[in-house]
């Protein structure tokens, strides 16, 4: 059997879940919000809203953009942004592991 979990974390608003995680991963990989939106299929305005909500709810920047053209500019995760992403991954893994163990224990027919 396989279990599918959905983790969404928030305070006043939901600020991180699967979509935000995918966007942050893509930003880290592509070094560009625009390229990250193309990779994930998330619209640019939605990506900006996701990032703003994340930063507002956490109270610190998670991405930093630097101007400079194709050679020197770009967007990357801040150190705290990387920590948020890693923390979410750990929580997601722990919940999935727990759910899988629970399914194995409870579905013994």
PDB file of C-alpha atoms in Angstrom:
ATOM      1  CA  UNK A   1       0.000   0.000   0.000  1.00  0.00           C
ATOM      2  CA  UNK A   2       0.955   3.576  -0.507  1.00  0.00           C
ATOM      3  CA  UNK A   3      -0.153   6.653   1.381  1.00  0.00           C
ATOM      4  CA  UNK A   4      -0.318  10.177  -0.006  1.00  0.00           C
ATOM      5  CA  UNK A   5       0.056  13.042   2.447  1.00  0.00           C
ATOM      6  CA  UNK A   6      -0.497  16.746   2.037  1.00  0.00           C
ATOM      7  CA  UNK A   7       1.437  19.063   4.317  1.00  0.00           C
ATOM      8  CA  UNK A   8       0.487  22.737   4.492  1.00  0.00           C
ATOM      9  CA  UNK A   9       1.891  24.961   7.230  1.00  0.00           C
ATOM     10  CA  UNK A  10       0.640  28.382   8.242  1.00  0.00           C
ATOM     11  CA  UNK A  11       0.051  30.961  10.905  1.00  0.00           C
ATOM     12  CA  UNK A  12      -2.566  33.502   9.848  1.00  0.00           C
ATOM     13  CA  UNK A  13      -2.285  32.200   6.271  1.00  0.00           C
ATOM     14  CA  UNK A  14      -0.963  28.980   4.781  1.00  0.00           C
ATOM     15  CA  UNK A  15       2.556  29.921   3.770  1.00  0.00           C
ATOM     16  CA  UNK A  16       4.232  26.711   2.681  1.00  0.00           C
ATOM     17  CA  UNK A  17       3.098  23.526   1.030  1.00  0.00           C
ATOM     18  CA  UNK A  18       3.938  21.460  -2.026  1.00  0.00           C
ATOM     19  CA  UNK A  19       3.656  24.374  -4.492  1.00  0.00           C
ATOM     20  CA  UNK A  20       5.865  26.725  -2.489  1.00  0.00           C
ATOM     21  CA  UNK A  21       8.391  23.936  -1.964  1.00  0.00           C
ATOM     22  CA  UNK A  22       8.486  23.273  -5.714  1.00  0.00           C
ATOM     23  CA  UNK A  23       8.865  26.989  -6.454  1.00  0.00           C
ATOM     24  CA  UNK A  24      11.743  27.396  -3.988  1.00  0.00           C
ATOM     25  CA  UNK A  25      13.461  24.300  -5.389  1.00  0.00           C
ATOM     26  CA  UNK A  26      13.091  25.677  -8.914  1.00  0.00           C
ATOM     27  CA  UNK A  27      14.386  29.129  -7.921  1.00  0.00           C
ATOM     28  CA  UNK A  28      17.433  27.512  -6.351  1.00  0.00           C
ATOM     29  CA  UNK A  29      18.011  25.456  -9.489  1.00  0.00           C
ATOM     30  CA  UNK A  30      17.230  28.095 -12.134  1.00  0.00           C
ATOM     31  CA  UNK A  31      18.477  31.192 -10.273  1.00  0.00           C
ATOM     32  CA  UNK A  32      15.471  33.036 -11.682  1.00  0.00           C
ATOM     33  CA  UNK A  33      11.839  33.423 -10.635  1.00  0.00           C
ATOM     34  CA  UNK A  34      10.753  33.682 -14.262  1.00  0.00           C
ATOM     35  CA  UNK A  35      12.567  30.489 -15.258  1.00  0.00           C
ATOM     36  CA  UNK A  36      11.283  28.774 -12.118  1.00  0.00           C
ATOM     37  CA  UNK A  37       7.697  29.620 -13.095  1.00  0.00           C
ATOM     38  CA  UNK A  38       8.273  28.169 -16.549  1.00  0.00           C
ATOM     39  CA  UNK A  39       9.661  24.965 -15.010  1.00  0.00           C
ATOM     40  CA  UNK A  40       6.865  24.558 -12.463  1.00  0.00           C
ATOM     41  CA  UNK A  41       3.949  25.823 -14.536  1.00  0.00           C
ATOM     42  CA  UNK A  42       3.070  28.346 -11.836  1.00  0.00           C
ATOM     43  CA  UNK A  43       2.222  31.800 -13.155  1.00  0.00           C
ATOM     44  CA  UNK A  44       4.655  34.607 -12.387  1.00  0.00           C
ATOM     45  CA  UNK A  45       2.083  36.672 -10.427  1.00  0.00           C
ATOM     46  CA  UNK A  46       1.142  33.623  -8.353  1.00  0.00           C
ATOM     47  CA  UNK A  47       4.819  32.866  -7.651  1.00  0.00           C
ATOM     48  CA  UNK A  48       5.370  36.428  -6.449  1.00  0.00           C
ATOM     49  CA  UNK A  49       2.286  36.169  -4.196  1.00  0.00           C
ATOM     50  CA  UNK A  50       3.546  32.857  -2.801  1.00  0.00           C
ATOM     51  CA  UNK A  51       6.946  34.329  -1.992  1.00  0.00           C
ATOM     52  CA  UNK A  52       5.453  37.497  -0.463  1.00  0.00           C
ATOM     53  CA  UNK A  53       3.077  35.494   1.721  1.00  0.00           C
ATOM     54  CA  UNK A  54       5.905  33.217   2.844  1.00  0.00           C
ATOM     55  CA  UNK A  55       8.108  36.178   3.729  1.00  0.00           C
ATOM     56  CA  UNK A  56       5.290  38.090   5.452  1.00  0.00           C
ATOM     57  CA  UNK A  57       4.266  35.115   7.578  1.00  0.00           C
ATOM     58  CA  UNK A  58       7.855  34.239   8.535  1.00  0.00           C
ATOM     59  CA  UNK A  59       9.009  37.828   8.996  1.00  0.00           C
ATOM     60  CA  UNK A  60      12.195  37.548   6.956  1.00  0.00           C
ATOM     61  CA  UNK A  61      13.280  37.342   3.305  1.00  0.00           C
ATOM     62  CA  UNK A  62      13.571  33.883   1.759  1.00  0.00           C
ATOM     63  CA  UNK A  63      14.774  34.993  -1.674  1.00  0.00           C
ATOM     64  CA  UNK A  64      17.112  37.713  -2.814  1.00  0.00           C
ATOM     65  CA  UNK A  65      17.203  39.149  -6.318  1.00  0.00           C
ATOM     66  CA  UNK A  66      20.236  40.847  -7.764  1.00  0.00           C
ATOM     67  CA  UNK A  67      20.199  42.939 -10.902  1.00  0.00           C
ATOM     68  CA  UNK A  68      22.988  42.606 -13.398  1.00  0.00           C
ATOM     69  CA  UNK A  69      21.782  41.115 -16.631  1.00  0.00           C
ATOM     70  CA  UNK A  70      22.239  37.563 -17.823  1.00  0.00           C
ATOM     71  CA  UNK A  71      25.779  37.244 -16.512  1.00  0.00           C
ATOM     72  CA  UNK A  72      25.570  38.568 -12.955  1.00  0.00           C
ATOM     73  CA  UNK A  73      21.950  38.971 -11.924  1.00  0.00           C
ATOM     74  CA  UNK A  74      19.507  36.439 -10.665  1.00  0.00           C
ATOM     75  CA  UNK A  75      17.484  35.240  -7.738  1.00  0.00           C
ATOM     76  CA  UNK A  76      18.574  32.833  -5.053  1.00  0.00           C
ATOM     77  CA  UNK A  77      17.403  31.610  -1.688  1.00  0.00           C
ATOM     78  CA  UNK A  78      18.688  33.377   1.386  1.00  0.00           C
ATOM     79  CA  UNK A  79      20.321  31.239   4.059  1.00  0.00           C
ATOM     80  CA  UNK A  80      17.096  31.403   6.067  1.00  0.00           C
ATOM     81  CA  UNK A  81      15.180  30.521   2.902  1.00  0.00           C
ATOM     82  CA  UNK A  82      17.325  27.402   2.532  1.00  0.00           C
ATOM     83  CA  UNK A  83      16.657  26.544   6.188  1.00  0.00           C
ATOM     84  CA  UNK A  84      12.895  26.916   5.664  1.00  0.00           C
ATOM     85  CA  UNK A  85      13.026  24.621   2.642  1.00  0.00           C
ATOM     86  CA  UNK A  86      15.085  21.987   4.464  1.00  0.00           C
ATOM     87  CA  UNK A  87      12.833  22.175   7.527  1.00  0.00           C
ATOM     88  CA  UNK A  88       9.756  21.665   5.351  1.00  0.00           C
ATOM     89  CA  UNK A  89      11.412  18.676   3.668  1.00  0.00           C
ATOM     90  CA  UNK A  90      12.210  17.103   7.057  1.00  0.00           C
ATOM     91  CA  UNK A  91       8.635  17.615   8.273  1.00  0.00           C
ATOM     92  CA  UNK A  92       7.225  16.235   5.023  1.00  0.00           C
ATOM     93  CA  UNK A  93       9.456  13.143   5.236  1.00  0.00           C
ATOM     94  CA  UNK A  94       8.622  12.541   8.898  1.00  0.00           C
ATOM     95  CA  UNK A  95       4.877  12.785   8.233  1.00  0.00           C
ATOM     96  CA  UNK A  96       5.122  10.459   5.215  1.00  0.00           C
ATOM     97  CA  UNK A  97       7.164   7.922   7.206  1.00  0.00           C
ATOM     98  CA  UNK A  98       4.721   8.076  10.110  1.00  0.00           C
ATOM     99  CA  UNK A  99       1.714   7.678   7.794  1.00  0.00           C
ATOM    100  CA  UNK A 100       3.289   4.711   6.003  1.00  0.00           C
ATOM    101  CA  UNK A 101       4.079   3.001   9.316  1.00  0.00           C
ATOM    102  CA  UNK A 102       0.553   3.644  10.558  1.00  0.00           C
ATOM    103  CA  UNK A 103      -0.952   2.192   7.369  1.00  0.00           C
ATOM    104  CA  UNK A 104       1.213  -0.924   7.707  1.00  0.00           C
ATOM    105  CA  UNK A 105       0.110  -1.355  11.320  1.00  0.00           C
ATOM    106  CA  UNK A 106      -3.593  -0.679  10.802  1.00  0.00           C
ATOM    107  CA  UNK A 107      -4.271  -2.382   7.464  1.00  0.00           C
ATOM    108  CA  UNK A 108      -3.542  -5.975   8.411  1.00  0.00           C
ATOM    109  CA  UNK A 109      -6.505  -7.756   6.888  1.00  0.00           C
TER     110      UNK A 109
END
